[in-house]
Tab-separated table of C-alpha atoms and ligand atoms in Angstrom:
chain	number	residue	atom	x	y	z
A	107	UNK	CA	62.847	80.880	117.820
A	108	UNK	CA	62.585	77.877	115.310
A	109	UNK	CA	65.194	77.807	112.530
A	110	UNK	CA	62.953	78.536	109.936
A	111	UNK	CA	61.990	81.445	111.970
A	112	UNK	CA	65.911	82.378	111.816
A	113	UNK	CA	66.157	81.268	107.982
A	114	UNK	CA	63.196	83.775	107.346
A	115	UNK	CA	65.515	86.828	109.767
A	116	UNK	CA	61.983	86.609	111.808
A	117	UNK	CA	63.352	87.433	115.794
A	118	UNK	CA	61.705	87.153	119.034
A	119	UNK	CA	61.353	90.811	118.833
A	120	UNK	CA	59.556	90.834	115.493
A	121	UNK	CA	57.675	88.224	116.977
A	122	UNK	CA	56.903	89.798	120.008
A	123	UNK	CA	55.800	93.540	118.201
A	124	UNK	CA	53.554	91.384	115.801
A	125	UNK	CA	51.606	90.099	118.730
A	126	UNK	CA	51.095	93.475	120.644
A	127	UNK	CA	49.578	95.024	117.089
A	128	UNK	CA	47.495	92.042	116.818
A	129	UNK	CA	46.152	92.296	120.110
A	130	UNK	CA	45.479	96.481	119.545
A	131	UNK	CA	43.399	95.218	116.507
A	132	UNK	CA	45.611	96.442	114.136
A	133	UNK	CA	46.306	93.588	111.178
A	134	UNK	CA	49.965	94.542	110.415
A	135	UNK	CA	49.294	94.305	106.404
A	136	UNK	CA	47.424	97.462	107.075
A	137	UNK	CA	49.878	99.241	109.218
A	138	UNK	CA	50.074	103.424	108.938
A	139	UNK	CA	53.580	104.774	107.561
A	140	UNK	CA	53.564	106.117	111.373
A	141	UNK	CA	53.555	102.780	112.620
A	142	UNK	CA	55.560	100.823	109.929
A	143	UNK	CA	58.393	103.370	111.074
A	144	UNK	CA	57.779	102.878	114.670
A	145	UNK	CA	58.294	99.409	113.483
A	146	UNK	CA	61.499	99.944	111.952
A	147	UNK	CA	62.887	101.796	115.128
A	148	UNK	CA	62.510	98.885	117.458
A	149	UNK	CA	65.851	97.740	116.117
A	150	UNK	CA	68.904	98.853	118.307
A	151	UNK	CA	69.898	102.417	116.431
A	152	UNK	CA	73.350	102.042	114.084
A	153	UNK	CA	76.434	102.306	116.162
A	154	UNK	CA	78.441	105.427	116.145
A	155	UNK	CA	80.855	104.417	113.085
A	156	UNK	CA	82.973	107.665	112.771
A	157	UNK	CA	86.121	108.330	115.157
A	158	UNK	CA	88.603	111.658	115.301
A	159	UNK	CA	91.952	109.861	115.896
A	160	UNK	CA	93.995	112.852	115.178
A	161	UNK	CA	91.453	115.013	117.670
A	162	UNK	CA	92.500	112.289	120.444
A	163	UNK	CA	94.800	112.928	123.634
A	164	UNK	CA	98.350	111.670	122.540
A	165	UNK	CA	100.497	109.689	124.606
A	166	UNK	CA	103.511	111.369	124.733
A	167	UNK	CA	107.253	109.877	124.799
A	168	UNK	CA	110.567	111.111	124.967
A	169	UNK	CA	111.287	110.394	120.911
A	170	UNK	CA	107.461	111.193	119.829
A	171	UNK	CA	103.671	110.668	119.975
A	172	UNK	CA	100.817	108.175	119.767
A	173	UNK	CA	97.035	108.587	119.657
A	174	UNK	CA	95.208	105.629	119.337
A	175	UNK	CA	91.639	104.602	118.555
A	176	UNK	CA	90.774	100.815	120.047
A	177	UNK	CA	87.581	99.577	121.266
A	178	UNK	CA	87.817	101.693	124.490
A	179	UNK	CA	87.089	105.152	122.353
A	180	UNK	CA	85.531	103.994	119.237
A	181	UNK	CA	83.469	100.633	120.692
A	182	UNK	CA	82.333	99.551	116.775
A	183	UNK	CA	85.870	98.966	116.132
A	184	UNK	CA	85.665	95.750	117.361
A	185	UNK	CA	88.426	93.859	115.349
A	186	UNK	CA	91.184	96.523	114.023
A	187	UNK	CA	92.445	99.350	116.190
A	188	UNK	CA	94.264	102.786	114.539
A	189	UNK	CA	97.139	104.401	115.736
A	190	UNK	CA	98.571	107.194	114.658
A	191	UNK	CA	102.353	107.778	115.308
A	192	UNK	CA	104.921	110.497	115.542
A	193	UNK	CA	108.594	109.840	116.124
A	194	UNK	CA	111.323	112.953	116.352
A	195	UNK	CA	114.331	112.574	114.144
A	196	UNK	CA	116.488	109.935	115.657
A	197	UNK	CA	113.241	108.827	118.391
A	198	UNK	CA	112.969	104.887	118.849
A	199	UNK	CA	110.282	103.014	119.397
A	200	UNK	CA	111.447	100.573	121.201
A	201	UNK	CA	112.254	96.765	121.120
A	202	UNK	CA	108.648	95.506	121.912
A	203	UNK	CA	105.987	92.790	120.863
A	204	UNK	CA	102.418	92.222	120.438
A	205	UNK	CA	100.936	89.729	122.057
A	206	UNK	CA	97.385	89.963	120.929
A	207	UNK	CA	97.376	91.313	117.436
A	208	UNK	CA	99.102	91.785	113.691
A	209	UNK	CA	100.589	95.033	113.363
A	210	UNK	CA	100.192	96.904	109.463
A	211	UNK	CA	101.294	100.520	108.639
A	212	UNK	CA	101.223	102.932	106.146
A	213	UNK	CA	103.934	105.744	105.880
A	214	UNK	CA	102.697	109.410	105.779
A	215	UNK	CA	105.611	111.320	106.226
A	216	UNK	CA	109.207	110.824	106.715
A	217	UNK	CA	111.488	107.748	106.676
A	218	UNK	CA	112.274	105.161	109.562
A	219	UNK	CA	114.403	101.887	109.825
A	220	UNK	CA	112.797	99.166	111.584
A	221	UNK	CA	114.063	95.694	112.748
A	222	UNK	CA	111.944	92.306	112.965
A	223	UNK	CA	112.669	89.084	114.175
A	224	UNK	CA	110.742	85.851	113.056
A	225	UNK	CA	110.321	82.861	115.474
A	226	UNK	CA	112.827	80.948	112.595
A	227	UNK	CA	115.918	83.666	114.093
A	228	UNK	CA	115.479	85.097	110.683
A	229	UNK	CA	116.067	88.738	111.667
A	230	UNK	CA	115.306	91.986	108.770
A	231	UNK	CA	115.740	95.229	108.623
A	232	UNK	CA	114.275	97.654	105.720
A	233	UNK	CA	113.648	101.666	105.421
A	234	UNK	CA	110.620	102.669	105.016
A	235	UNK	CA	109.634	105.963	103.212
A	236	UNK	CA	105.592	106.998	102.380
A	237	UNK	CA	103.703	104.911	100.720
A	238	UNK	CA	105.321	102.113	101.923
A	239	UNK	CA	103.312	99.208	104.011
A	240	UNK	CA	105.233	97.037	106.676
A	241	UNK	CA	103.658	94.064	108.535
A	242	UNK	CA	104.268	92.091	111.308
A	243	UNK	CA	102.858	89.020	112.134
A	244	UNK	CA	101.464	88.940	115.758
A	245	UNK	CA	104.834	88.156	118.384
A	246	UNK	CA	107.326	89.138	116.149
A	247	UNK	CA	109.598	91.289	117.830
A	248	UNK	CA	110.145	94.559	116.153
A	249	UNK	CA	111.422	98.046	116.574
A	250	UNK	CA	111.478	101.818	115.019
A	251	UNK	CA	113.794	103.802	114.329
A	252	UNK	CA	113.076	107.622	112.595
A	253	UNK	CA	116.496	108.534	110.140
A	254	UNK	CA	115.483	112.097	110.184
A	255	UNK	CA	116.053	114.674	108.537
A	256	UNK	CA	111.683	115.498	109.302
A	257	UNK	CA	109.418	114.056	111.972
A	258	UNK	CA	107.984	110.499	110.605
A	259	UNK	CA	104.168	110.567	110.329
A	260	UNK	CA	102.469	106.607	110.046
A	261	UNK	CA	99.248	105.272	110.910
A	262	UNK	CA	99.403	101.337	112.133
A	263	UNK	CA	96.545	99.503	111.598
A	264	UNK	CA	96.168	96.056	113.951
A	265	UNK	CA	93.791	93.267	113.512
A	266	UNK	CA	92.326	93.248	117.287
A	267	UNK	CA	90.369	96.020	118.467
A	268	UNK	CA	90.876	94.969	122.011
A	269	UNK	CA	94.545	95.254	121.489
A	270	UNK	CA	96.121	98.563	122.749
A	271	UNK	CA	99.682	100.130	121.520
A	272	UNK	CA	99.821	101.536	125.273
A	273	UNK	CA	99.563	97.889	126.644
A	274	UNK	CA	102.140	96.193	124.654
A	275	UNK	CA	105.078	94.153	125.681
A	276	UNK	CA	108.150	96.317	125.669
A	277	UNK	CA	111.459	95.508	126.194
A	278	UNK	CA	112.517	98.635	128.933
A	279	UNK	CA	109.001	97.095	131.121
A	280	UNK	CA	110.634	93.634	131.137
A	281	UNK	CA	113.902	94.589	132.182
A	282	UNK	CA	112.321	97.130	135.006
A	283	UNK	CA	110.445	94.217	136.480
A	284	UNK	CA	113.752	91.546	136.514
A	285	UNK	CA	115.564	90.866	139.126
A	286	UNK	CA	119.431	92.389	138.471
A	287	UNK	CA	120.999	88.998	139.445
A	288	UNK	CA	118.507	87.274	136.641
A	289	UNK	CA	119.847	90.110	134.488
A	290	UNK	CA	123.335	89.283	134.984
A	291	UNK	CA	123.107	85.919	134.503
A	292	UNK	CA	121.066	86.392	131.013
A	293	UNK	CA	122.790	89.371	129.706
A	294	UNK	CA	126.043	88.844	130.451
A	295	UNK	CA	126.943	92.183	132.380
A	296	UNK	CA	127.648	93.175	136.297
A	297	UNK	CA	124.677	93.905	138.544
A	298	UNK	CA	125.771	97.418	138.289
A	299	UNK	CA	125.163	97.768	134.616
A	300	UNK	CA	121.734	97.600	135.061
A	301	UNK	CA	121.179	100.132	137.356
A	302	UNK	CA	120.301	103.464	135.323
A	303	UNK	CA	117.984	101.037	133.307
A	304	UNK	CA	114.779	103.198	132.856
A	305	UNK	CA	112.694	102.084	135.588
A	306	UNK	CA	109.465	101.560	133.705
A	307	UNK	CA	108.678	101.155	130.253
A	308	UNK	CA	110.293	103.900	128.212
A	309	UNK	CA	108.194	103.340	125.116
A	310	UNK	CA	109.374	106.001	122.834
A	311	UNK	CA	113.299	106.576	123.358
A	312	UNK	CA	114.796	109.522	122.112
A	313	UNK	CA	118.092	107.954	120.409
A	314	UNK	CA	120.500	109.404	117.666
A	315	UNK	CA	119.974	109.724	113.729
A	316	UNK	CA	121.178	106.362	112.361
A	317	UNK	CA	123.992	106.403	109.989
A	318	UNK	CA	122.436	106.386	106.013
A	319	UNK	CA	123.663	102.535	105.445
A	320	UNK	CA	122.423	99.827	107.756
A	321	UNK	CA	125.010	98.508	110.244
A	322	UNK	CA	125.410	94.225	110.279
A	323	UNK	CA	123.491	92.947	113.130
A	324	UNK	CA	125.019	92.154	115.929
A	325	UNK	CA	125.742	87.982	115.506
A	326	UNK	CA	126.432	88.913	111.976
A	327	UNK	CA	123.606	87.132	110.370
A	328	UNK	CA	123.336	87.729	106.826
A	329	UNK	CA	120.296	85.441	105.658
A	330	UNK	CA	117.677	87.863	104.489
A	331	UNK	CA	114.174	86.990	105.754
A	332	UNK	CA	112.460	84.520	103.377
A	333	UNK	CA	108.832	86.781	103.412
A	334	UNK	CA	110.026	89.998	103.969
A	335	UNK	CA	108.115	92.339	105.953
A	336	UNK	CA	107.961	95.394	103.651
A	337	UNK	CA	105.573	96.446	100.662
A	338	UNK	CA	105.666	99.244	98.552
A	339	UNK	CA	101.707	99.990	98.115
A	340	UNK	CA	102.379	103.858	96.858
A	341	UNK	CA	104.618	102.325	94.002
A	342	UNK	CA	102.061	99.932	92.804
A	343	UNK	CA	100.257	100.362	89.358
A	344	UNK	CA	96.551	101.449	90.527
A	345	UNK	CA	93.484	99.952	89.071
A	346	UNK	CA	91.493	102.997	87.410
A	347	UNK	CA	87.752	103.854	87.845
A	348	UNK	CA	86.204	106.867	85.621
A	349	UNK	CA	86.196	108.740	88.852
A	350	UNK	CA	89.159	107.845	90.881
A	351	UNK	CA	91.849	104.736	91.035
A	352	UNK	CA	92.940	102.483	93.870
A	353	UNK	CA	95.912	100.510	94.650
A	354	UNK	CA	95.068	96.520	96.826
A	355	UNK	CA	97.266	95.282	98.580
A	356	UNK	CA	96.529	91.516	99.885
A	357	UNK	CA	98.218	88.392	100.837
A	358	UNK	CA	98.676	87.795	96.873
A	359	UNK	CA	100.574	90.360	96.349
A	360	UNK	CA	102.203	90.206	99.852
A	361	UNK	CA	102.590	86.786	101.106
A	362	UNK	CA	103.182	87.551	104.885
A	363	UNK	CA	100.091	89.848	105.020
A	364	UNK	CA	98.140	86.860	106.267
A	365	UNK	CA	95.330	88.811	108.030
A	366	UNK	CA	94.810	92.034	106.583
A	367	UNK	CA	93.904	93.909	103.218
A	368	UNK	CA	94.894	97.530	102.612
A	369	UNK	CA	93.892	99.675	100.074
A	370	UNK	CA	94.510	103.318	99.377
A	371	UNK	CA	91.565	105.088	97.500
A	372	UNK	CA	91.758	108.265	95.327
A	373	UNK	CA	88.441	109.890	94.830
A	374	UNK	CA	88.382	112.807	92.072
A	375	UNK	CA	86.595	115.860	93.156
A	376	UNK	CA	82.664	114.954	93.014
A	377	UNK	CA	83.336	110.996	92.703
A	378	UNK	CA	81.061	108.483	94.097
A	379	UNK	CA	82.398	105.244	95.890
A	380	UNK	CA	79.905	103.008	94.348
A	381	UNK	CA	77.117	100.780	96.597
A	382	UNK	CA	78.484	97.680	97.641
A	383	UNK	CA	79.755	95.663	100.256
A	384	UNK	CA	82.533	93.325	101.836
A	385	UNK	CA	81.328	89.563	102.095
A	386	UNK	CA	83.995	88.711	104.430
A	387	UNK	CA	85.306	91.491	106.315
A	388	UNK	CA	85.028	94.462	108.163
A	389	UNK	CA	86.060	97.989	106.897
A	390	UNK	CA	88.079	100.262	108.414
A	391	UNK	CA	89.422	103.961	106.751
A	392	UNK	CA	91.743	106.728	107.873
A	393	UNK	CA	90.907	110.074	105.370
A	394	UNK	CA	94.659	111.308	104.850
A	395	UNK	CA	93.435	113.970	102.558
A	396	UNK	CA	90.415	115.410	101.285
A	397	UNK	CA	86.874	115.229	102.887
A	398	UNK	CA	83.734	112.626	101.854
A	399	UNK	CA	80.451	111.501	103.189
A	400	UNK	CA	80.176	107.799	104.393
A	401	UNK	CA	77.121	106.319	104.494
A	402	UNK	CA	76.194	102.642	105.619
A	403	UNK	CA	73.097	100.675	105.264
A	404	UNK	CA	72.529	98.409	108.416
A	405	UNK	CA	69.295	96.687	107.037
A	406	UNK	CA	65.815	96.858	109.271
A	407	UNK	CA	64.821	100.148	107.734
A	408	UNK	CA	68.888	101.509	109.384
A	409	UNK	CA	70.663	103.888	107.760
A	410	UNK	CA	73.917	106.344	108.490
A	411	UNK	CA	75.745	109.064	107.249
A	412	UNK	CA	78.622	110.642	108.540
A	413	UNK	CA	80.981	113.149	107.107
A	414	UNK	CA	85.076	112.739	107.275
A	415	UNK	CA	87.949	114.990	107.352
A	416	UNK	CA	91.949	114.127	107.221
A	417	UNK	CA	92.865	112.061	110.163
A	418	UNK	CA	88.990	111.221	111.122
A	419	UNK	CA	88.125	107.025	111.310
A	420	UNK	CA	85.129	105.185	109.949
A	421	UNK	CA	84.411	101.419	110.572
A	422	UNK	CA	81.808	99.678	108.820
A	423	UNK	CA	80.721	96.233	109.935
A	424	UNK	CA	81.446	93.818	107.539
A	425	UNK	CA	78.649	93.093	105.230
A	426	UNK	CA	77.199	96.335	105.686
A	427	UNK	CA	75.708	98.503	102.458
A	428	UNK	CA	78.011	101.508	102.118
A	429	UNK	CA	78.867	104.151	99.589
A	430	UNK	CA	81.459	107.382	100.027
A	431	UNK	CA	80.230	110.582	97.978
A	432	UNK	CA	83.610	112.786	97.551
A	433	UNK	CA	83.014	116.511	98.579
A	434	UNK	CA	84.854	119.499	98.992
A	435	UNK	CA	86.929	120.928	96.421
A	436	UNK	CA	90.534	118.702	96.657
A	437	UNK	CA	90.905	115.120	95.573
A	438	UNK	CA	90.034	112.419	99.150
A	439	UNK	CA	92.511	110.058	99.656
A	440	UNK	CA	91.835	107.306	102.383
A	441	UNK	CA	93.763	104.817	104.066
A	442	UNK	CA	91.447	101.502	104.106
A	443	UNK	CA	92.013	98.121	105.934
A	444	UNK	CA	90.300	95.179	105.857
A	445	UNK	CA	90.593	92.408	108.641
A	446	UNK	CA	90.848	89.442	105.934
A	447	UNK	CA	93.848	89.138	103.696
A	448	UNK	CA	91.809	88.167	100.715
A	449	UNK	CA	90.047	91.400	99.056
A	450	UNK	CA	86.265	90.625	98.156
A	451	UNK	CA	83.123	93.314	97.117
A	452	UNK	CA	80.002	93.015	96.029
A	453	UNK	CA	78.438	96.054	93.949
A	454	UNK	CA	75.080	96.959	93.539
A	455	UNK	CA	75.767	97.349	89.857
A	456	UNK	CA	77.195	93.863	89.147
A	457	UNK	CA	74.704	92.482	91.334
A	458	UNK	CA	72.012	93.832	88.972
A	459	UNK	CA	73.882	93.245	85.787
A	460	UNK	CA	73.660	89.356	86.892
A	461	UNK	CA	69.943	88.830	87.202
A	462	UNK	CA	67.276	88.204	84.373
A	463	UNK	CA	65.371	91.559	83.371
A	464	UNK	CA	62.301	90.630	84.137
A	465	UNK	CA	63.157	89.837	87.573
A	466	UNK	CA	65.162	93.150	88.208
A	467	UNK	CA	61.560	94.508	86.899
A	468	UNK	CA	59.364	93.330	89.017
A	469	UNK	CA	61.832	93.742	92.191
A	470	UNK	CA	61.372	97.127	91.403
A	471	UNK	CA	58.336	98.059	89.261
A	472	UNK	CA	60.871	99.352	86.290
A	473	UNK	CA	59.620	99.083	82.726
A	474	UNK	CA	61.845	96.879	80.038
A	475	UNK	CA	63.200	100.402	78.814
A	476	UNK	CA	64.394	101.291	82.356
A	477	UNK	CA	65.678	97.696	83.499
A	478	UNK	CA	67.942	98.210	79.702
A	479	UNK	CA	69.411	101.517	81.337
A	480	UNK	CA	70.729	100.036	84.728
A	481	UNK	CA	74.916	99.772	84.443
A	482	UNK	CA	76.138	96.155	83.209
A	483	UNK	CA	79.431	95.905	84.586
A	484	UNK	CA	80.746	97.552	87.992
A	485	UNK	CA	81.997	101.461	88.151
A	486	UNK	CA	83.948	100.699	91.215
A	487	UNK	CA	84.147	105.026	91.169
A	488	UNK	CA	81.549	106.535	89.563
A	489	UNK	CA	82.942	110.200	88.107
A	490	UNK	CA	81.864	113.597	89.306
A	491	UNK	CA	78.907	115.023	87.803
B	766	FE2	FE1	104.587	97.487	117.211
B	767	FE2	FE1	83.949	99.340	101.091
């Protein structure tokens, strides 16, 4: 294929079908509707781009749950993988690391304390209650703790859909696999000590309730963290639409958010998520509450729809077409990630609004009166009807 034959989105396979109609005696200008969408269907069909994380087998731990959606169930999800995560009052997860990806949450339900360390030795350690967003930067050592008095509920979002929160480098495996002499020497303690060590990785410990205030660290460090690690998303201001509001939160607003957007969207009952789409990064939403209908536009004549309940998944490529009708009689709420911590859309309606009239006419074969009509500035979400 020449580049001008790439320029003008012309592929071998275009090429190729062109040919075979030629050669039938068919001129393709004067192709039936039959055959135009015989055409149409020679592209690969739309991926599957809806996933029930809450539906999924959960791995199950001595201090809570995990179900998790990576590229191993949900294959689209190419570049952020879901988890969803239960820990029991006082349940741990424990010291660990990611090698492979960014880790982002959202609290649902409950409160937990975690602890981070930085590659600096700048250690923090914040509460978290819902609505509130922690991240940590990929190889920053962390751990969970739930303060009780409920069950925490949180979904983690990372930005690496190969990445799995099964596969992840926790302290209990590390220790299992060392040599007690090597432990000794590094941790300071007899041989002995290490003996009731949990022989493989423990993952989810069931520990005590911590106490309310938030003992010292151990070495007594003091210096807070200078980009700390949590954001409170469900206290922000939201931006308003006629139909719904939504609160952003990106590396602007949190500095150490340097791969990831989130967003969480309130859609009034019978709102419409306007057309548009993301320039520079995928999609990827959790429905907490509330139900919609997703559906993308994948260009060659491809088109989706799916419909989403609480705890269901939908990925959407990035610069795919997409809108989300609201249905069902409660307000939707979704969770939404994007893998790029700088938040950009393009609408369908401020895409129109910025072209001369005459050109949005003949685009579409509109008269003057009709081209006046179309929206001028975006709705973002359009109210119900
Ligand atoms: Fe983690
Ligand atoms: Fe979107």
């Amino acid at each position: 294929m020449s580049n001008d034959d790439k320029k003008n989105g012309i592929s071998r396979r275009d090429l190729l079908g062109a040919a075979s109609l030629t050669a039938a005696g068919i001129a393709t200008s004067m192709m039936s509707p039959a055959t135009a969408s015989a055409e149409a269907k020679s592209h690969e069909p739309l991926a599957k781009f809806k996933f029930d994380l809450e539906a999924a087998k959960p791995r199950v731990a001595p201090g809570g749950t995990a179900k998790e959606a990576n590229v191993e169930q949900f294959p689209i999800s190419e570049s952020m993988a879901g988890v969803s995560m239960r820990l029991n009052p006082g349940g741990l997860r424990e010291l660990h690391w990611h090698a492979l990806a960014a880790e982002w949450a959202f609290m649902l339900k409950g409160n937990v304390r975690a602890t981070v360390i930085a590659p600096n030795g700048q250690a923090e350690s914040a509460d978290f209650s819902p609505g509130d967003v922690w991240y940590f930067p990929k190889g920053h050592g962390h751990a969970l703790q739930c303060l009780g008095p409920e069950e925490a509920h949180f979904i983690l979002v990372f930005d690496n859909g190969h990445f799995s929160e099964y596969g992840t480098f926790s302290i209990t495996d590390w220790l299992a696999l060392t040599p007690p002499h090597v432990l000794a020497r590094n941790l300071n303690l007899p041989q002995a000590a290490f003996a009731p060590l949990p022989k493989e990785e423990i993952y989810i410990a069931q520990g005590k309730i911590p106490p309310a205030i938030p003992e010292e660290f151990r070495n007594g460090n003091t210096n807070t963290n200078q980009f700390p690690h949590k954001f409170r998303l469900g206290a922000m201001k939201p931006i308003r639409f006629p139909g719904g509001e939504e609160r952003i939160v990106s590396q602007r607003e949190f500095p150490i958010q340097t791969t990831m957007t989130g967003v969480v969207q309130d859609l009034n009952v019978g709102a419409l998520r306007e057309m548009h789409w993301h320039p520079n990064a995928d999609e990827w939403q959790y429905y907490i509450s509330g139900k919609a209908r997703v559906t993308i536009f994948g260009a060659h004549g491809r088109a989706m729809t799916e419909e989403f309940s609480p705890g269901q998944v939908a990925f959407i490529k990035q610069g795919f077409g997409h809108y989300v009708e609201q249905v069902g009689s409660e307000p939707t709420r979704i969770l939404v990630l994007f893998n790029h911590p700088v938040y950009e859309e393009i609408s369908i309606s401020t895409w129109l609004s910025a072209n001369p009239p005459s050109m949005i006419a003949d685009n579409f074969g509109f008269s003057k009166d009709q081209v006046a009509q179309l929206p001028k500035s975006p709705f973002g979400i359009v109210k119900g009807e």
